[in-house]
Amino acid sequence: MLGRLADEREVGLFAAAVRVVTVFATVAGTVAGVLYPRLASLHARDPEEFRRVVDRVRRYGPAAGLPLALATSWLADPVIAALFGSRFVPAGASLRVLGWLVAPLFV
């Protein structure tokens, strides 16, 4: 759909920014994929330990997500340059906005 609204260059720049955010989404999904079976097992076996683990996840998830979002937004241009080269630095503008999608991934 974006291809109908923008030219190839703009689509490519946006795609570079999306790739960076996708890495964080993959990490968050992997952590959740590992954590959920453990939580299900704990809920059935040891409700008190279940509550402790959930409390830790609620505490440390945002503690990881907010700094990652801030750093992604703040360091967007150097991150894009390091990963994709100087020709893609204009993608930093998109990454500065998309970077804030990282925070809710860790909540």
PDB file of C-alpha atoms in Angstrom:
ATOM      1  CA  MET A   1       0.000   0.000   0.000  1.00  0.00           C
ATOM      2  CA  LEU A   2       2.831   2.397   0.809  1.00  0.00           C
ATOM      3  CA  GLY A   3       4.160   1.757  -2.688  1.00  0.00           C
ATOM      4  CA  ARG A   4       1.075   3.451  -4.099  1.00  0.00           C
ATOM      5  CA  LEU A   5       1.540   6.529  -1.911  1.00  0.00           C
ATOM      6  CA  ALA A   6       5.304   7.025  -2.126  1.00  0.00           C
ATOM      7  CA  ASP A   7       8.145   6.412  -4.536  1.00  0.00           C
ATOM      8  CA  GLU A   8      10.601   3.509  -4.329  1.00  0.00           C
ATOM      9  CA  ARG A   9      13.193   5.531  -2.414  1.00  0.00           C
ATOM     10  CA  GLU A  10      10.749   6.492   0.346  1.00  0.00           C
ATOM     11  CA  VAL A  11       9.458   2.929   0.584  1.00  0.00           C
ATOM     12  CA  GLY A  12      13.035   1.656   0.910  1.00  0.00           C
ATOM     13  CA  LEU A  13      13.844   4.171   3.635  1.00  0.00           C
ATOM     14  CA  PHE A  14      10.735   3.226   5.574  1.00  0.00           C
ATOM     15  CA  ALA A  15      11.522  -0.480   5.165  1.00  0.00           C
ATOM     16  CA  ALA A  16      14.961   0.050   6.700  1.00  0.00           C
ATOM     17  CA  ALA A  17      13.402   1.681   9.778  1.00  0.00           C
ATOM     18  CA  VAL A  18      10.815  -1.094  10.065  1.00  0.00           C
ATOM     19  CA  ARG A  19      13.574  -3.729   9.999  1.00  0.00           C
ATOM     20  CA  VAL A  20      15.185  -2.228  13.096  1.00  0.00           C
ATOM     21  CA  VAL A  21      11.898  -2.253  15.016  1.00  0.00           C
ATOM     22  CA  THR A  22      11.203  -5.801  13.791  1.00  0.00           C
ATOM     23  CA  VAL A  23      14.354  -6.991  15.574  1.00  0.00           C
ATOM     24  CA  PHE A  24      12.954  -5.739  18.895  1.00  0.00           C
ATOM     25  CA  ALA A  25       9.571  -7.297  18.134  1.00  0.00           C
ATOM     26  CA  THR A  26      11.282 -10.617  17.459  1.00  0.00           C
ATOM     27  CA  VAL A  27      13.175 -10.433  20.752  1.00  0.00           C
ATOM     28  CA  ALA A  28       9.997  -9.582  22.681  1.00  0.00           C
ATOM     29  CA  GLY A  29       8.117 -12.397  20.949  1.00  0.00           C
ATOM     30  CA  THR A  30      10.864 -14.878  21.735  1.00  0.00           C
ATOM     31  CA  VAL A  31      10.885 -13.902  25.396  1.00  0.00           C
ATOM     32  CA  ALA A  32       7.095 -14.217  25.523  1.00  0.00           C
ATOM     33  CA  GLY A  33       7.239 -17.590  23.760  1.00  0.00           C
ATOM     34  CA  VAL A  34       9.627 -18.886  26.399  1.00  0.00           C
ATOM     35  CA  LEU A  35       7.848 -17.242  29.308  1.00  0.00           C
ATOM     36  CA  TYR A  36       4.225 -18.214  28.632  1.00  0.00           C
ATOM     37  CA  PRO A  37       4.631 -22.000  28.938  1.00  0.00           C
ATOM     38  CA  ARG A  38       6.540 -21.470  32.180  1.00  0.00           C
ATOM     39  CA  LEU A  39       3.809 -19.189  33.491  1.00  0.00           C
ATOM     40  CA  ALA A  40       1.114 -21.692  32.554  1.00  0.00           C
ATOM     41  CA  SER A  41       2.967 -24.440  34.369  1.00  0.00           C
ATOM     42  CA  LEU A  42       3.557 -22.269  37.437  1.00  0.00           C
ATOM     43  CA  HIS A  43      -0.068 -21.189  37.546  1.00  0.00           C
ATOM     44  CA  ALA A  44      -1.123 -24.820  37.840  1.00  0.00           C
ATOM     45  CA  ARG A  45       1.655 -25.946  40.216  1.00  0.00           C
ATOM     46  CA  ASP A  46       2.655 -22.989  42.361  1.00  0.00           C
ATOM     47  CA  PRO A  47       0.338 -19.951  42.311  1.00  0.00           C
ATOM     48  CA  GLU A  48       2.576 -18.000  44.695  1.00  0.00           C
ATOM     49  CA  GLU A  49       5.656 -18.409  42.478  1.00  0.00           C
ATOM     50  CA  PHE A  50       3.453 -17.555  39.488  1.00  0.00           C
ATOM     51  CA  ARG A  51       2.580 -14.218  41.123  1.00  0.00           C
ATOM     52  CA  ARG A  52       6.253 -13.498  41.866  1.00  0.00           C
ATOM     53  CA  VAL A  53       7.302 -14.190  38.272  1.00  0.00           C
ATOM     54  CA  VAL A  54       4.445 -12.090  36.869  1.00  0.00           C
ATOM     55  CA  ASP A  55       5.398  -9.239  39.206  1.00  0.00           C
ATOM     56  CA  ARG A  56       9.002  -9.398  37.960  1.00  0.00           C
ATOM     57  CA  VAL A  57       7.864  -9.411  34.337  1.00  0.00           C
ATOM     58  CA  ARG A  58       5.631  -6.398  34.998  1.00  0.00           C
ATOM     59  CA  ARG A  59       8.507  -4.587  36.672  1.00  0.00           C
ATOM     60  CA  TYR A  60      11.359  -5.420  34.291  1.00  0.00           C
ATOM     61  CA  GLY A  61       9.448  -5.418  30.998  1.00  0.00           C
ATOM     62  CA  PRO A  62       8.800  -1.676  31.003  1.00  0.00           C
ATOM     63  CA  ALA A  63      12.249  -1.122  32.525  1.00  0.00           C
ATOM     64  CA  ALA A  64      13.667  -2.671  29.338  1.00  0.00           C
ATOM     65  CA  GLY A  65      11.135  -1.369  26.821  1.00  0.00           C
ATOM     66  CA  LEU A  66      11.201   2.319  27.705  1.00  0.00           C
ATOM     67  CA  PRO A  67      14.994   2.744  27.531  1.00  0.00           C
ATOM     68  CA  LEU A  68      15.096   0.745  24.279  1.00  0.00           C
ATOM     69  CA  ALA A  69      12.410   2.968  22.773  1.00  0.00           C
ATOM     70  CA  LEU A  70      14.184   6.108  23.945  1.00  0.00           C
ATOM     71  CA  ALA A  71      17.563   4.926  22.662  1.00  0.00           C
ATOM     72  CA  THR A  72      16.100   3.816  19.337  1.00  0.00           C
ATOM     73  CA  SER A  73      14.442   7.175  18.846  1.00  0.00           C
ATOM     74  CA  TRP A  74      17.383   9.213  20.092  1.00  0.00           C
ATOM     75  CA  LEU A  75      20.063   7.297  18.179  1.00  0.00           C
ATOM     76  CA  ALA A  76      18.014   6.655  15.043  1.00  0.00           C
ATOM     77  CA  ASP A  77      20.398   8.261  12.550  1.00  0.00           C
ATOM     78  CA  PRO A  78      23.594   6.555  13.774  1.00  0.00           C
ATOM     79  CA  VAL A  79      21.796   3.202  14.066  1.00  0.00           C
ATOM     80  CA  ILE A  80      20.501   3.441  10.505  1.00  0.00           C
ATOM     81  CA  ALA A  81      23.920   4.548   9.221  1.00  0.00           C
ATOM     82  CA  ALA A  82      25.672   1.672  10.994  1.00  0.00           C
ATOM     83  CA  LEU A  83      23.223  -0.963   9.776  1.00  0.00           C
ATOM     84  CA  PHE A  84      22.390   0.219   6.269  1.00  0.00           C
ATOM     85  CA  GLY A  85      24.970   2.834   5.300  1.00  0.00           C
ATOM     86  CA  SER A  86      24.926   6.592   4.968  1.00  0.00           C
ATOM     87  CA  ARG A  87      22.552   6.542   1.992  1.00  0.00           C
ATOM     88  CA  PHE A  88      19.798   5.372   4.357  1.00  0.00           C
ATOM     89  CA  VAL A  89      20.281   8.038   7.058  1.00  0.00           C
ATOM     90  CA  PRO A  90      17.021   9.774   6.023  1.00  0.00           C
ATOM     91  CA  ALA A  91      15.283   6.628   7.352  1.00  0.00           C
ATOM     92  CA  GLY A  92      16.221   7.914  10.799  1.00  0.00           C
ATOM     93  CA  ALA A  93      13.157  10.171  10.700  1.00  0.00           C
ATOM     94  CA  SER A  94      10.881   7.137  10.419  1.00  0.00           C
ATOM     95  CA  LEU A  95      12.850   5.226  13.038  1.00  0.00           C
ATOM     96  CA  ARG A  96      12.531   8.103  15.508  1.00  0.00           C
ATOM     97  CA  VAL A  97       8.747   7.627  15.351  1.00  0.00           C
ATOM     98  CA  LEU A  98       8.642   3.843  14.948  1.00  0.00           C
ATOM     99  CA  GLY A  99      11.090   3.424  17.815  1.00  0.00           C
ATOM    100  CA  TRP A 100       8.292   4.215  20.263  1.00  0.00           C
ATOM    101  CA  LEU A 101       6.515   1.027  19.170  1.00  0.00           C
ATOM    102  CA  VAL A 102       9.248  -0.839  21.049  1.00  0.00           C
ATOM    103  CA  ALA A 103       8.044   0.206  24.532  1.00  0.00           C
ATOM    104  CA  PRO A 104       4.642  -1.558  24.437  1.00  0.00           C
ATOM    105  CA  LEU A 105       6.271  -4.733  23.122  1.00  0.00           C
ATOM    106  CA  PHE A 106       7.917  -5.229  26.518  1.00  0.00           C
ATOM    107  CA  VAL A 107       4.901  -4.452  28.703  1.00  0.00           C
TER     108      VAL A 107
END
